[in-house]
Amino acid sequence: MAWCTVRSLLSRGLRCSAPLSSMGAAPEIAGKFVTCRSASGTSDSFARAASSLQLPSFEDDAYAGPEPRVAAHLLGKPVKLQHLRERLLELGCPTGMWQGQVLLCGSSAALGQQRCSAVILPDGCVICWHMSRKTEHIILELAAGCPANRRTPTSLGALNLVLEGHLQPSADGEPIASETMEVVDARNGAVTKIDKEDGCIHLTSNPEERGSDQLAVSLGMAVAVRLEALEKKIERQLEADWQALQKETRKLRHMMLNLSNISHRIFVDENMIHSMRYELNAQAGLLDPPELLWEHAPAERLYDKVVAHFDVRRRTSLLNERLSYSLDYLHTLGEHMRHLHSVRLERMIIVLITFELGVGVMGLYAGFSPHAPPTAIQTAETSPAAAK
């Protein structure tokens, strides 16, 4: 049986299976959750999760209908799902929560649109299905208004009302990255697929499979939007550091006076690149499929197709290559700094030796030298008899 720690699951926005206390775990870790994969494969945790997230559809012709699109957004802060669920219930939106790690909400009159839904993950990923941009803005403001570390209430202008609770300013609802795909209903009886030519999602109309397919696509788009945010962050940081280092290297004539500062700058930049590489390859979990999909092969294949559509593996490889190039450049610049430091030490030693030789030559011309043997007159003057 394969086990996955709670921390790794939280980094991917997932958690499933049973509490450790029911498995006879130690008291200090009882109550926490793990994901397990049965050796026999009979356990289908993904199907149970998808069924728990099936919600009644709000239909009213007085409101705008669904739009043929799905959009994934990543907020700048993690979201407290339980608190967000309470706010959505206040607006009359049906909600479903699975293990505190996946929140699904439907539409209501307060959102101003019918037959749309959203999947929210605790890391700030919000995947909006069939929503207009106005409705997406409302959902994003609500999600941003329920951060995991915020304590004060605020007013949400997009809703034209004041909600009491742990909310933050609506300006934080602006996503740091977004990805979109077109969605159309598949023909009767057809399974969900992604068109290879235009990337359009043909979503099945089978109610037993529609929810699980939407959840699989949502998890795949969450990976894509996380990568989009990382790309922006890495490219912005590397470009800023590159410009700063290029500006410093143009001042080679003054480097001898600022070697320590430049060496420290190189060290800081190398640590920053190693941190970004860790975030890209380990912390974000971009290349590993979520454990939630292990026991549901069709959903895992659909997830892989979404990841392939956004070219996640190639983009991750390119980012790693760019980080490696930046590290090589910093290594070369660091070697040059060490060479300049050695040159400065050699110059200082030469100056000291030259100064000592100059003092010796000046002493010889003056008639004495600190290294010359004492003369007879100097010996007589310093003898005890001469002192008496």
XYZ file of N, CA, C and O in Angstrom, residues 74-76 174-178 225-245 265 269 272-273 276 279 319 322-323 326:
156
model
N -5.751 31.682 -10.730
C -4.963 31.467 -9.518
C -4.850 32.779 -8.770
O -4.337 33.771 -9.293
N -5.358 32.783 -7.543
C -5.267 33.964 -6.696
C -3.903 34.027 -6.023
O -3.170 33.038 -5.958
N -3.587 35.197 -5.517
C -2.282 35.381 -4.893
C -2.182 34.819 -3.491
O -1.079 34.763 -2.935
N -8.055 40.040 -8.093
C -7.406 39.988 -9.399
C -6.480 38.785 -9.448
O -5.544 38.667 -8.665
N -6.699 37.842 -10.381
C -5.850 36.643 -10.427
C -4.457 36.967 -10.941
O -4.262 37.902 -11.730
N -3.484 36.179 -10.499
C -2.117 36.361 -10.967
C -1.843 35.553 -12.225
O -0.835 35.786 -12.909
N -2.723 34.609 -12.556
C -2.584 33.820 -13.781
C -3.947 33.231 -14.133
O -4.767 32.951 -13.251
N -4.182 33.032 -15.434
C -5.459 32.497 -15.898
C -5.231 31.644 -17.142
O -4.306 31.892 -17.922
N -2.576 26.454 -14.685
C -2.566 27.833 -14.209
C -1.463 28.037 -13.167
O -0.882 29.131 -13.071
N -1.134 27.002 -12.393
C 0.011 27.121 -11.480
C 1.306 27.305 -12.272
O 2.176 28.100 -11.896
N 1.441 26.534 -13.354
C 2.635 26.675 -14.182
C 2.696 28.052 -14.823
O 3.777 28.643 -14.942
N 1.556 28.572 -15.255
C 1.527 29.908 -15.839
C 2.016 30.958 -14.839
O 2.787 31.863 -15.192
N 1.574 30.835 -13.589
C 2.027 31.776 -12.560
C 3.521 31.629 -12.296
O 4.229 32.631 -12.124
N 4.012 30.386 -12.257
C 5.441 30.172 -12.045
C 6.263 30.720 -13.202
O 7.343 31.271 -13.006
N 5.771 30.545 -14.426
C 6.479 31.088 -15.589
C 6.624 32.599 -15.478
O 7.707 33.152 -15.718
N 5.537 33.261 -15.144
C 5.603 34.715 -15.002
C 6.568 35.129 -13.894
O 7.364 36.057 -14.058
N 6.497 34.422 -12.771
C 7.366 34.755 -11.647
C 8.834 34.533 -11.985
O 9.690 35.389 -11.725
N 9.142 33.379 -12.597
C 10.533 33.059 -12.914
C 11.084 33.989 -13.990
O 12.199 34.516 -13.869
N 10.313 34.213 -15.037
C 10.792 35.087 -16.099
C 10.988 36.512 -15.610
O 11.975 37.166 -15.973
N 10.071 36.997 -14.786
C 10.207 38.356 -14.264
C 11.437 38.481 -13.369
O 12.204 39.450 -13.474
N 11.652 37.492 -12.508
C 12.781 37.545 -11.592
C 14.106 37.381 -12.329
O 15.078 38.096 -12.064
N 14.152 36.446 -13.275
C 15.394 36.237 -14.023
C 15.739 37.456 -14.874
O 16.917 37.826 -14.988
N 14.744 38.071 -15.476
C 15.011 39.252 -16.286
C 15.531 40.404 -15.435
O 16.473 41.107 -15.835
N 14.936 40.600 -14.261
C 15.409 41.669 -13.378
C 16.837 41.406 -12.902
O 17.680 42.316 -12.887
N 17.122 40.162 -12.518
C 18.477 39.835 -12.068
C 19.485 39.927 -13.206
O 20.632 40.347 -13.009
N 19.068 39.515 -14.410
C 19.970 39.594 -15.558
C 20.349 41.044 -15.858
O 21.521 41.368 -16.083
N 19.358 41.937 -15.861
C 19.640 43.341 -16.125
C 20.551 43.938 -15.051
O 21.458 44.713 -15.362
N 20.296 43.571 -13.804
C 21.129 44.105 -12.722
C 22.571 43.610 -12.822
O 23.527 44.380 -12.636
N 22.754 42.320 -13.134
C 24.110 41.781 -13.260
C 24.827 42.354 -14.476
O 26.034 42.617 -14.432
N 26.008 39.477 -3.971
C 24.886 39.534 -4.913
C 24.776 38.231 -5.703
O 23.676 37.699 -5.916
N 21.588 35.578 -5.663
C 20.907 35.184 -6.893
C 20.927 33.666 -7.075
O 19.942 33.072 -7.541
N 18.308 32.210 -4.873
C 16.982 32.482 -5.426
C 16.646 31.507 -6.544
O 15.525 30.989 -6.620
N 17.613 31.210 -7.411
C 17.364 30.281 -8.517
C 17.120 28.870 -7.996
O 16.245 28.151 -8.491
N 13.565 28.764 -6.755
C 12.592 28.688 -7.841
C 12.593 27.307 -8.487
O 11.538 26.794 -8.873
N 10.620 25.070 -6.231
C 9.188 25.356 -6.348
C 8.628 24.800 -7.650
O 7.490 24.320 -7.695
N 11.723 25.786 -18.665
C 12.025 26.607 -17.492
C 13.242 26.063 -16.748
O 14.089 26.834 -16.270
N 16.307 27.090 -18.635
C 16.633 28.501 -18.435
C 17.246 28.741 -17.059
O 18.180 29.529 -16.918
N 16.725 28.055 -16.048
C 17.318 28.182 -14.719
C 18.741 27.627 -14.704
O 19.636 28.199 -14.060
N 21.023 30.167 -16.269
C 21.281 31.279 -15.349
C 22.278 30.874 -14.271
O 23.151 31.660 -13.889
